[in-house]
């Protein structure tokens, strides 16, 4: 089939840009479009976690992103009196990814780093100022109609199309895909300020659980800070967007004179698309799901979509069965719903407006904290369905990334997955079973990570582990069985 590209990516926010770069790394040709001609100049998302930093490492943009980010030290929930109801120390302990648990960041800087990475990649055709106006598909591909930057029109033919075009996704609309609504709908005023003197603003992230005015106060990238105020009964968006009103709210924090960089009123939603795949058209990021910000997982979930989908599209292009793409929603939807439900649960704690109910909440949480029974902030859940070796030890977990004393990281040493690592593993021909890398446990490259890898295998009672390209464990067990089952799962000849 004659095509203009293997994949058309619609939308070049963080999710679309990361997906396009990952697809190019998979050897696919990519056409990437965005209706805007430049990165949106103001921040929107403010947080990403260690898994996403590991993805940036994979893309080779970790250092560029770090210039616009800072680790988050702690996250506290306080009541109206200032009592600490819950505290999560984010700087303590190790993470599976080998990076700090949480980062606060400046989104335009991150997006520019991803765009630069994509622009430097051969195999990517980036067209800014273009938007999707229609699409049709058949068994062989997708035909998309695009409006060009000069107002003209052109038609392109691609094997697959991925909509990364946000909450009001034209791709989702063109496919007639409905949304499931969690019925969590709260209006909030979001204020971003410049804060070049860090002593002027709180040094940790805060949720103020005040029934008279729930408030969020969080770090962002270096030199910036964010407040979010839930609208009070009777307040209107026009009223709270007035600079005098904003300065009054910030004055309560001693920050009424700080330069306002951005102001907006948002309605925080919990929404999930009912279908993430319609034939050769797929959805990712906000086009597929939207989450309230209380767990800081909105952009993270979208970037996990990109990591999950990119390698599967690459495998299908190289001969794996197209049914592999069904595992995308099977894996990502339960994971995303769990995080949305967690965020809504946090939001209900913060947004409680009944003073009597809030007093009961405060008493319960303070008692739990005093007794040392506060639960830790839970890790994102493991996959339980999808492209996994069912019942195998470790299946669905994120495989850890040890870091050597000299700073070397496992992912950089071994390169692109998938990997088969184990005691009885022997080298195999390059390119076998969709480029599965066979890494013997005594491979000299593993020497700095030997203790950690051996400990993982011993913990799971296995001789070997097969790690997918997105660093999720396919399964652990006997090497030959892992290889056979992985080939079967991909629809490849064993």
Short mmCIF file of C-alpha atoms in Angstrom, two decimals:
data_model
loop_
_atom_site.label_atom_id
_atom_site.label_comp_id
_atom_site.label_asym_id
_atom_site.label_seq_id
_atom_site.Cartn_x
_atom_site.Cartn_y
_atom_site.Cartn_z
CA UNK A 1 0.00 0.00 0.00
CA UNK A 2 1.26 3.45 -0.91
CA UNK A 3 1.14 5.66 2.19
CA UNK A 4 2.43 9.06 3.21
CA UNK A 5 3.50 7.74 6.63
CA UNK A 6 3.09 4.73 8.87
CA UNK A 7 1.38 6.80 11.57
CA UNK A 8 -0.33 10.18 11.69
CA UNK A 9 -0.13 11.74 15.18
CA UNK A 10 -2.75 14.45 15.65
CA UNK A 11 -1.76 16.88 18.40
CA UNK A 12 1.75 17.74 19.58
CA UNK A 13 1.37 18.41 23.26
CA UNK A 14 3.61 16.36 25.56
CA UNK A 15 1.82 13.10 24.75
CA UNK A 16 1.79 13.54 20.99
CA UNK A 17 5.40 14.73 20.83
CA UNK A 18 6.62 11.86 23.01
CA UNK A 19 4.59 9.31 21.04
CA UNK A 20 5.89 10.59 17.71
CA UNK A 21 9.50 10.42 18.92
CA UNK A 22 9.01 6.90 20.30
CA UNK A 23 7.46 5.75 17.02
CA UNK A 24 10.43 7.08 15.08
CA UNK A 25 12.70 5.15 17.45
CA UNK A 26 10.67 2.06 16.54
CA UNK A 27 11.63 2.60 12.90
CA UNK A 28 8.25 3.94 11.76
CA UNK A 29 7.69 6.95 9.53
CA UNK A 30 5.57 9.57 11.29
CA UNK A 31 3.53 12.56 10.18
CA UNK A 32 2.82 14.76 13.22
CA UNK A 33 0.50 17.76 13.09
CA UNK A 34 -0.71 20.42 15.48
CA UNK A 35 -3.23 23.16 14.83
CA UNK A 36 -1.00 25.71 16.64
CA UNK A 37 2.24 27.01 15.17
CA UNK A 38 4.17 27.08 18.46
CA UNK A 39 4.17 25.52 21.91
CA UNK A 40 1.51 27.02 24.17
CA UNK A 41 3.55 29.59 26.13
CA UNK A 42 1.94 29.11 29.56
CA UNK A 43 2.03 26.14 31.96
CA UNK A 44 -0.88 23.75 32.41
CA UNK A 45 0.33 20.45 33.87
CA UNK A 46 2.70 20.86 36.82
CA UNK A 47 3.77 17.37 37.98
CA UNK A 48 5.30 14.17 36.68
CA UNK A 49 6.62 11.14 38.52
CA UNK A 50 9.64 8.85 38.41
CA UNK A 51 8.17 6.57 35.73
CA UNK A 52 7.82 9.53 33.40
CA UNK A 53 11.36 10.68 34.16
CA UNK A 54 12.48 7.20 33.12
CA UNK A 55 10.61 7.68 29.85
CA UNK A 56 12.37 11.01 29.33
CA UNK A 57 15.63 9.18 29.96
CA UNK A 58 14.69 6.68 27.26
CA UNK A 59 14.01 9.56 24.87
CA UNK A 60 17.33 11.20 25.70
CA UNK A 61 15.76 14.41 27.03
CA UNK A 62 16.19 13.91 30.79
CA UNK A 63 18.85 16.60 31.15
CA UNK A 64 16.90 19.06 29.01
CA UNK A 65 13.75 18.45 31.06
CA UNK A 66 15.61 18.82 34.36
CA UNK A 67 16.43 22.41 33.41
CA UNK A 68 12.70 23.13 33.80
CA UNK A 69 11.92 20.87 36.76
CA UNK A 70 12.61 20.39 40.45
CA UNK A 71 12.01 17.41 42.75
CA UNK A 72 8.96 17.73 45.00
CA UNK A 73 10.02 17.22 48.63
CA UNK A 74 6.64 16.60 50.30
CA UNK A 75 2.86 16.76 49.89
CA UNK A 76 0.70 17.81 52.85
CA UNK A 77 -3.04 17.96 53.45
CA UNK A 78 -3.89 20.56 56.12
CA UNK A 79 -7.16 21.67 57.65
CA UNK A 80 -8.35 25.28 58.04
CA UNK A 81 -6.38 25.63 61.30
CA UNK A 82 -3.15 24.49 59.65
CA UNK A 83 -3.09 21.08 61.32
CA UNK A 84 -1.41 18.42 59.16
CA UNK A 85 -4.00 15.78 58.28
CA UNK A 86 -1.74 13.76 55.98
CA UNK A 87 1.88 14.12 54.91
CA UNK A 88 3.66 12.24 52.15
CA UNK A 89 7.45 12.58 52.15
CA UNK A 90 8.26 12.28 48.45
CA UNK A 91 12.02 12.62 48.80
CA UNK A 92 12.41 9.50 50.95
CA UNK A 93 13.05 5.98 49.76
CA UNK A 94 13.91 4.49 46.41
CA UNK A 95 11.68 4.26 43.38
CA UNK A 96 11.65 1.40 40.84
CA UNK A 97 12.74 3.80 38.12
CA UNK A 98 15.94 4.98 39.76
CA UNK A 99 14.78 8.62 39.79
CA UNK A 100 13.22 10.80 42.54
CA UNK A 101 9.55 10.06 43.17
CA UNK A 102 8.03 13.36 41.97
CA UNK A 103 8.95 16.44 39.99
CA UNK A 104 7.27 19.81 39.58
CA UNK A 105 7.94 21.41 36.21
CA UNK A 106 7.30 24.22 33.72
CA UNK A 107 5.34 22.74 30.83
CA UNK A 108 6.50 25.00 27.95
CA UNK A 109 10.13 24.11 28.70
CA UNK A 110 9.33 20.40 28.74
CA UNK A 111 7.33 20.61 25.51
CA UNK A 112 10.12 22.50 23.75
CA UNK A 113 12.58 19.78 24.81
CA UNK A 114 10.30 17.09 23.34
CA UNK A 115 9.70 19.09 20.16
CA UNK A 116 13.46 19.56 19.71
CA UNK A 117 13.98 15.81 20.15
CA UNK A 118 11.29 15.09 17.58
CA UNK A 119 12.61 17.72 15.16
CA UNK A 120 16.06 16.13 15.23
CA UNK A 121 14.72 12.68 14.41
CA UNK A 122 14.86 11.38 10.87
CA UNK A 123 11.60 9.78 9.88
CA UNK A 124 9.39 12.50 11.39
CA UNK A 125 7.52 15.03 9.26
CA UNK A 126 6.25 17.75 11.61
CA UNK A 127 3.60 20.11 10.25
CA UNK A 128 2.53 22.98 12.51
CA UNK A 129 -0.58 25.04 11.83
CA UNK A 130 -2.40 22.02 10.37
CA UNK A 131 -5.57 20.49 11.77
CA UNK A 132 -7.64 17.41 11.11
CA UNK A 133 -10.99 18.08 9.44
CA UNK A 134 -12.08 14.53 8.61
CA UNK A 135 -11.06 10.91 8.36
CA UNK A 136 -12.17 7.66 6.81
CA UNK A 137 -10.65 4.23 7.19
CA UNK A 138 -10.69 0.82 5.63
CA UNK A 139 -8.97 -2.48 6.32
CA UNK A 140 -5.64 -1.22 4.96
CA UNK A 141 -5.32 2.28 6.36
CA UNK A 142 -6.72 5.70 7.20
CA UNK A 143 -7.32 8.61 4.85
CA UNK A 144 -7.23 11.94 6.70
CA UNK A 145 -8.24 15.37 5.44
CA UNK A 146 -6.13 18.20 6.80
CA UNK A 147 -6.52 21.95 6.72
CA UNK A 148 -3.09 23.46 6.07
CA UNK A 149 -1.53 26.53 7.66
CA UNK A 150 -2.45 28.70 4.66
CA UNK A 151 -6.11 27.65 4.78
CA UNK A 152 -5.81 25.07 2.02
CA UNK A 153 -6.69 21.41 2.19
CA UNK A 154 -4.78 18.21 1.64
CA UNK A 155 -5.40 14.50 2.00
CA UNK A 156 -2.93 12.02 3.46
CA UNK A 157 -2.95 8.24 3.62
CA UNK A 158 -1.45 6.46 6.65
CA UNK A 159 -1.50 3.00 8.14
CA UNK A 160 -2.59 4.21 11.59
CA UNK A 161 -3.80 7.46 13.14
CA UNK A 162 -3.47 8.39 16.83
CA UNK A 163 -5.48 11.23 18.32
CA UNK A 164 -3.47 13.07 20.97
CA UNK A 165 -5.58 16.18 20.45
CA UNK A 166 -6.82 16.86 23.93
CA UNK A 167 -10.06 16.96 25.85
CA UNK A 168 -12.15 18.20 22.90
CA UNK A 169 -10.53 15.68 20.55
CA UNK A 170 -11.56 16.00 16.90
CA UNK A 171 -10.35 12.43 16.38
CA UNK A 172 -12.60 11.10 19.12
CA UNK A 173 -15.50 13.11 17.70
CA UNK A 174 -14.90 11.84 14.17
CA UNK A 175 -15.09 8.27 15.49
CA UNK A 176 -18.25 8.96 17.49
CA UNK A 177 -16.70 7.72 20.73
CA UNK A 178 -18.62 8.62 23.90
CA UNK A 179 -17.16 9.36 27.34
CA UNK A 180 -17.91 7.76 30.69
CA UNK A 181 -18.36 10.52 33.28
CA UNK A 182 -17.40 10.04 36.92
CA UNK A 183 -19.73 12.93 37.81
CA UNK A 184 -16.96 14.85 39.56
CA UNK A 185 -17.29 18.43 38.30
CA UNK A 186 -15.79 21.24 40.36
CA UNK A 187 -14.90 24.76 39.16
CA UNK A 188 -11.49 26.07 40.26
CA UNK A 189 -9.52 29.27 39.69
CA UNK A 190 -5.91 28.47 38.73
CA UNK A 191 -3.24 31.13 39.28
CA UNK A 192 0.42 30.81 38.25
CA UNK A 193 2.93 33.38 39.45
CA UNK A 194 6.61 34.13 39.02
CA UNK A 195 8.43 33.58 42.31
CA UNK A 196 12.13 34.18 41.78
CA UNK A 197 12.70 34.25 45.54
CA UNK A 198 11.78 30.75 46.78
CA UNK A 199 11.58 32.06 50.35
CA UNK A 200 8.40 33.92 49.38
CA UNK A 201 6.37 30.77 48.74
CA UNK A 202 5.81 27.44 50.56
CA UNK A 203 8.58 24.91 50.03
CA UNK A 204 6.26 21.89 49.78
CA UNK A 205 3.01 21.06 47.98
CA UNK A 206 -0.14 21.77 49.98
CA UNK A 207 -3.83 20.93 49.95
CA UNK A 208 -5.78 23.19 52.30
CA UNK A 209 -8.92 21.28 53.27
CA UNK A 210 -10.93 24.32 54.39
CA UNK A 211 -14.71 24.00 53.89
CA UNK A 212 -14.89 27.78 53.51
CA UNK A 213 -12.42 27.74 50.62
CA UNK A 214 -10.54 24.60 49.50
CA UNK A 215 -7.13 25.59 48.16
CA UNK A 216 -4.20 23.94 46.41
CA UNK A 217 -0.72 25.48 46.61
CA UNK A 218 2.11 23.75 44.73
CA UNK A 219 5.58 24.25 43.37
CA UNK A 220 6.12 24.30 39.61
CA UNK A 221 9.34 24.69 37.66
CA UNK A 222 12.15 26.74 39.20
CA UNK A 223 10.99 30.31 39.87
CA UNK A 224 7.27 29.58 39.59
CA UNK A 225 4.39 28.68 41.91
CA UNK A 226 0.72 27.78 41.54
CA UNK A 227 -2.43 28.35 43.59
CA UNK A 228 -5.81 26.81 42.85
CA UNK A 229 -8.93 28.11 44.62
CA UNK A 230 -12.24 26.28 44.42
CA UNK A 231 -14.98 28.76 43.57
CA UNK A 232 -17.17 29.58 46.54
CA UNK A 233 -20.96 29.43 46.31
CA UNK A 234 -22.18 32.42 44.34
CA UNK A 235 -18.79 33.26 42.79
CA UNK A 236 -18.67 33.53 39.00
CA UNK A 237 -15.73 32.95 36.64
CA UNK A 238 -15.78 36.62 35.59
CA UNK A 239 -15.58 37.74 39.20
CA UNK A 240 -12.69 35.53 40.22
CA UNK A 241 -10.67 36.32 37.09
CA UNK A 242 -10.45 39.98 38.12
CA UNK A 243 -6.88 40.90 39.08
CA UNK A 244 -8.02 42.69 42.23
CA UNK A 245 -9.77 39.54 43.43
CA UNK A 246 -6.72 37.42 42.62
CA UNK A 247 -4.34 39.76 44.42
CA UNK A 248 -6.60 39.63 47.47
CA UNK A 249 -6.50 35.82 47.54
CA UNK A 250 -2.72 35.77 47.10
CA UNK A 251 -2.30 38.45 49.78
CA UNK A 252 -3.59 35.90 52.30
CA UNK A 253 -0.37 34.02 51.54
CA UNK A 254 1.81 37.12 51.63
CA UNK A 255 2.21 36.94 47.86
CA UNK A 256 -0.22 39.57 46.57
CA UNK A 257 2.54 41.45 44.77
CA UNK A 258 4.03 38.54 42.83
CA UNK A 259 3.78 38.79 39.01
CA UNK A 260 0.79 36.86 37.68
CA UNK A 261 1.83 34.69 34.75
CA UNK A 262 -1.46 32.91 34.08
CA UNK A 263 -5.04 32.86 35.32
CA UNK A 264 -7.83 30.54 34.24
CA UNK A 265 -11.00 28.91 35.50
CA UNK A 266 -11.19 25.16 34.96
CA UNK A 267 -13.77 22.52 35.71
CA UNK A 268 -12.02 19.45 37.07
CA UNK A 269 -13.46 16.32 35.47
CA UNK A 270 -13.10 12.56 35.63
CA UNK A 271 -13.83 11.23 32.12
CA UNK A 272 -12.82 8.08 30.20
CA UNK A 273 -13.47 7.28 26.53
CA UNK A 274 -15.46 4.07 26.08
CA UNK A 275 -13.26 2.95 23.18
CA UNK A 276 -9.59 3.81 22.73
CA UNK A 277 -9.32 2.00 19.41
CA UNK A 278 -11.61 2.17 16.40
CA UNK A 279 -9.98 -0.03 13.77
CA UNK A 280 -6.80 1.76 12.75
CA UNK A 281 -7.58 4.91 14.77
CA UNK A 282 -6.48 5.14 18.40
CA UNK A 283 -6.73 7.69 21.21
CA UNK A 284 -4.12 8.72 23.78
CA UNK A 285 -3.79 11.28 26.55
CA UNK A 286 -6.66 13.67 27.28
CA UNK A 287 -8.43 12.47 24.13
CA UNK A 288 -8.86 9.13 25.92
CA UNK A 289 -9.17 10.19 29.57
CA UNK A 290 -9.23 13.24 31.83
CA UNK A 291 -8.50 13.35 35.54
CA UNK A 292 -8.76 15.90 38.34
CA UNK A 293 -5.30 17.18 39.34
CA UNK A 294 -5.20 16.11 42.98
CA UNK A 295 -2.94 13.08 42.36
CA UNK A 296 -0.81 14.84 39.72
CA UNK A 297 -1.35 12.04 37.21
CA UNK A 298 -3.06 13.66 34.22
CA UNK A 299 -0.05 14.14 31.95
CA UNK A 300 1.63 11.08 33.47
CA UNK A 301 -1.23 8.87 32.33
CA UNK A 302 -1.02 10.26 28.82
CA UNK A 303 2.72 9.67 28.60
CA UNK A 304 2.22 6.12 29.84
CA UNK A 305 -0.23 5.71 26.95
CA UNK A 306 2.51 6.81 24.56
CA UNK A 307 5.05 4.37 26.01
CA UNK A 308 2.55 1.51 25.85
CA UNK A 309 1.26 2.19 22.36
CA UNK A 310 4.48 3.08 20.54
CA UNK A 311 6.23 -0.27 20.85
CA UNK A 312 3.04 -2.15 19.98
CA UNK A 313 2.55 -0.16 16.78
CA UNK A 314 6.19 -0.84 15.97
CA UNK A 315 5.78 -4.56 16.55
CA UNK A 316 2.66 -4.69 14.37
CA UNK A 317 4.44 -2.83 11.59
CA UNK A 318 7.21 -5.47 11.75
CA UNK A 319 4.79 -8.38 11.47
CA UNK A 320 3.15 -8.96 14.85
CA UNK A 321 -0.58 -9.60 14.83
CA UNK A 322 -2.80 -6.51 14.72
CA UNK A 323 -4.76 -7.93 17.67
CA UNK A 324 -1.78 -6.82 19.76
CA UNK A 325 -3.27 -3.32 19.65
CA UNK A 326 -6.30 -4.52 21.60
CA UNK A 327 -4.03 -4.98 24.61
CA UNK A 328 -3.44 -1.20 24.67
CA UNK A 329 -6.82 -0.34 26.19
CA UNK A 330 -6.94 -3.62 28.13
CA UNK A 331 -3.83 -2.56 30.01
CA UNK A 332 -4.09 1.18 30.14
CA UNK A 333 -7.78 1.70 30.94
CA UNK A 334 -7.87 -0.10 34.33
CA UNK A 335 -4.59 1.58 35.28
CA UNK A 336 -5.90 5.01 34.30
CA UNK A 337 -9.27 4.51 35.99
CA UNK A 338 -7.51 3.55 39.22
CA UNK A 339 -5.57 6.83 39.15
CA UNK A 340 -8.66 8.87 38.26
CA UNK A 341 -10.56 7.29 41.15
CA UNK A 342 -7.64 8.00 43.47
CA UNK A 343 -7.59 11.65 42.35
CA UNK A 344 -11.34 11.95 42.85
CA UNK A 345 -11.00 10.40 46.31
CA UNK A 346 -8.36 12.98 47.20
CA UNK A 347 -10.54 15.70 45.68
CA UNK A 348 -13.51 14.71 47.81
CA UNK A 349 -11.32 15.04 50.91
CA UNK A 350 -10.15 18.50 49.81
CA UNK A 351 -13.47 19.80 48.46
CA UNK A 352 -15.64 18.93 51.47
CA UNK A 353 -17.74 22.08 51.98
CA UNK A 354 -19.93 20.98 54.91
CA UNK A 355 -18.24 22.24 58.13
CA UNK A 356 -19.67 19.42 60.25
CA UNK A 357 -18.55 16.73 57.80
CA UNK A 358 -15.14 18.43 57.57
CA UNK A 359 -14.79 18.36 61.35
CA UNK A 360 -15.46 14.60 61.35
CA UNK A 361 -12.95 14.16 58.53
CA UNK A 362 -10.32 16.17 60.42
CA UNK A 363 -10.80 14.22 63.64
CA UNK A 364 -10.48 10.89 61.87
CA UNK A 365 -7.37 11.81 59.90
CA UNK A 366 -5.67 13.44 62.90
CA UNK A 367 -6.33 10.33 64.99
CA UNK A 368 -4.88 8.09 62.27
CA UNK A 369 -1.81 10.29 62.01
CA UNK A 370 -1.31 10.42 65.78
CA UNK A 371 -1.50 6.62 65.92
CA UNK A 372 1.05 6.29 63.10
CA UNK A 373 -1.48 4.55 60.90
CA UNK A 374 -1.48 6.93 57.94
CA UNK A 375 -1.22 4.89 54.78
CA UNK A 376 1.58 5.75 52.37
CA UNK A 377 0.80 7.31 49.01
CA UNK A 378 0.08 4.19 46.93
CA UNK A 379 2.14 3.37 43.85
CA UNK A 380 0.37 3.19 40.49
CA UNK A 381 -1.15 -0.27 40.10
CA UNK A 382 0.44 -3.09 38.12
CA UNK A 383 -1.21 -4.38 34.97
CA UNK A 384 -3.45 -7.39 35.54
CA UNK A 385 -4.65 -8.03 31.98
CA UNK A 386 -3.26 -7.58 28.50
CA UNK A 387 -0.01 -8.70 26.94
CA UNK A 388 1.34 -10.59 29.94
CA UNK A 389 2.30 -14.16 30.75
CA UNK A 390 -0.75 -14.90 32.88
CA UNK A 391 0.10 -16.21 36.32
CA UNK A 392 3.85 -15.71 35.91
CA UNK A 393 5.76 -14.09 38.78
CA UNK A 394 6.16 -10.33 38.36
CA UNK A 395 3.89 -10.10 35.33
CA UNK A 396 2.51 -6.57 34.97
CA UNK A 397 5.01 -4.94 37.35
CA UNK A 398 7.41 -2.19 36.36
CA UNK A 399 10.88 -3.75 36.13
CA UNK A 400 13.28 -1.82 38.37
CA UNK A 401 16.13 0.25 36.99
CA UNK A 402 19.20 -0.10 39.22
CA UNK A 403 21.68 2.79 39.23
CA UNK A 404 25.39 2.03 39.53
CA UNK A 405 27.75 3.89 41.85
CA UNK A 406 29.12 5.85 38.89
CA UNK A 407 25.59 6.94 37.90
CA UNK A 408 25.16 4.45 35.05
CA UNK A 409 21.56 3.30 34.59
CA UNK A 410 20.41 -0.11 33.45
CA UNK A 411 18.18 1.15 30.63
CA UNK A 412 21.04 3.10 29.07
CA UNK A 413 23.40 0.14 29.31
CA UNK A 414 21.05 -2.41 27.73
CA UNK A 415 19.30 -0.09 25.30
CA UNK A 416 15.92 -0.65 23.74
CA UNK A 417 13.90 -3.59 24.98
CA UNK A 418 12.52 -6.17 25.02
CA UNK A 419 15.07 -7.95 27.17
CA UNK A 420 15.38 -11.55 28.30
CA UNK A 421 17.67 -11.49 31.34
CA UNK A 422 18.58 -14.59 33.32
CA UNK A 423 20.93 -17.19 34.62
CA UNK A 424 20.45 -19.74 31.83
CA UNK A 425 20.03 -17.22 29.02
CA UNK A 426 22.30 -17.53 26.02
CA UNK A 427 22.81 -15.01 23.22
CA UNK A 428 20.41 -15.32 20.27
CA UNK A 429 20.54 -14.02 16.69
CA UNK A 430 19.89 -10.30 16.35
CA UNK A 431 16.30 -9.48 15.44
CA UNK A 432 14.86 -12.77 16.71
CA UNK A 433 11.23 -12.50 17.88
CA UNK A 434 10.85 -8.78 17.31
CA UNK A 435 14.38 -7.86 18.40
CA UNK A 436 14.24 -9.63 21.77
CA UNK A 437 17.63 -9.08 23.40
CA UNK A 438 19.07 -12.10 25.22
CA UNK A 439 21.21 -10.95 28.15
CA UNK A 440 23.00 -13.64 30.20
CA UNK A 441 23.18 -12.87 33.90
CA UNK A 442 26.99 -12.98 33.71
CA UNK A 443 27.10 -10.43 30.89
CA UNK A 444 29.85 -7.94 31.90
CA UNK A 445 27.46 -5.05 31.22
CA UNK A 446 25.30 -6.24 34.12
CA UNK A 447 28.14 -6.31 36.64
CA UNK A 448 27.22 -2.98 38.31
CA UNK A 449 23.58 -4.11 38.61
CA UNK A 450 24.19 -7.77 39.46
CA UNK A 451 23.09 -7.62 43.09
CA UNK A 452 19.80 -5.85 42.30
CA UNK A 453 18.91 -8.11 39.36
CA UNK A 454 19.78 -11.29 41.25
CA UNK A 455 17.70 -10.10 44.19
CA UNK A 456 14.73 -9.50 41.88
CA UNK A 457 15.00 -12.98 40.34
CA UNK A 458 15.36 -14.60 43.77
CA UNK A 459 12.37 -12.68 45.12
CA UNK A 460 10.23 -13.99 42.25
CA UNK A 461 11.69 -17.52 42.33
CA UNK A 462 12.70 -17.35 38.66
CA UNK A 463 15.71 -18.10 36.49
CA UNK A 464 14.90 -15.36 33.99
CA UNK A 465 12.69 -12.36 33.35
CA UNK A 466 11.32 -11.01 30.08
CA UNK A 467 10.97 -7.22 30.12
CA UNK A 468 8.83 -5.49 27.50
CA UNK A 469 10.06 -2.35 25.69
CA UNK A 470 7.95 -0.17 28.02
CA UNK A 471 9.84 -1.72 30.99
CA UNK A 472 6.79 -3.69 32.12
CA UNK A 473 7.51 -7.30 33.08
CA UNK A 474 5.94 -9.78 30.64
CA UNK A 475 6.73 -12.55 33.10
CA UNK A 476 9.43 -14.43 34.96
CA UNK A 477 10.28 -18.10 34.79
CA UNK A 478 12.20 -20.50 32.54
CA UNK A 479 13.88 -18.71 29.59
CA UNK A 480 12.60 -21.00 26.82
CA UNK A 481 9.03 -20.80 28.09
CA UNK A 482 9.19 -17.00 28.33
CA UNK A 483 10.41 -16.73 24.75
CA UNK A 484 7.74 -19.09 23.45
CA UNK A 485 4.91 -17.38 25.29
CA UNK A 486 6.09 -13.91 24.26
CA UNK A 487 6.20 -14.90 20.61
CA UNK A 488 2.69 -16.33 20.89
CA UNK A 489 1.41 -13.18 22.57
CA UNK A 490 2.79 -11.04 19.77
CA UNK A 491 1.33 -13.31 17.12
CA UNK A 492 4.78 -14.26 15.84
CA UNK A 493 5.97 -17.69 14.82
CA UNK A 494 7.64 -19.41 17.77
#
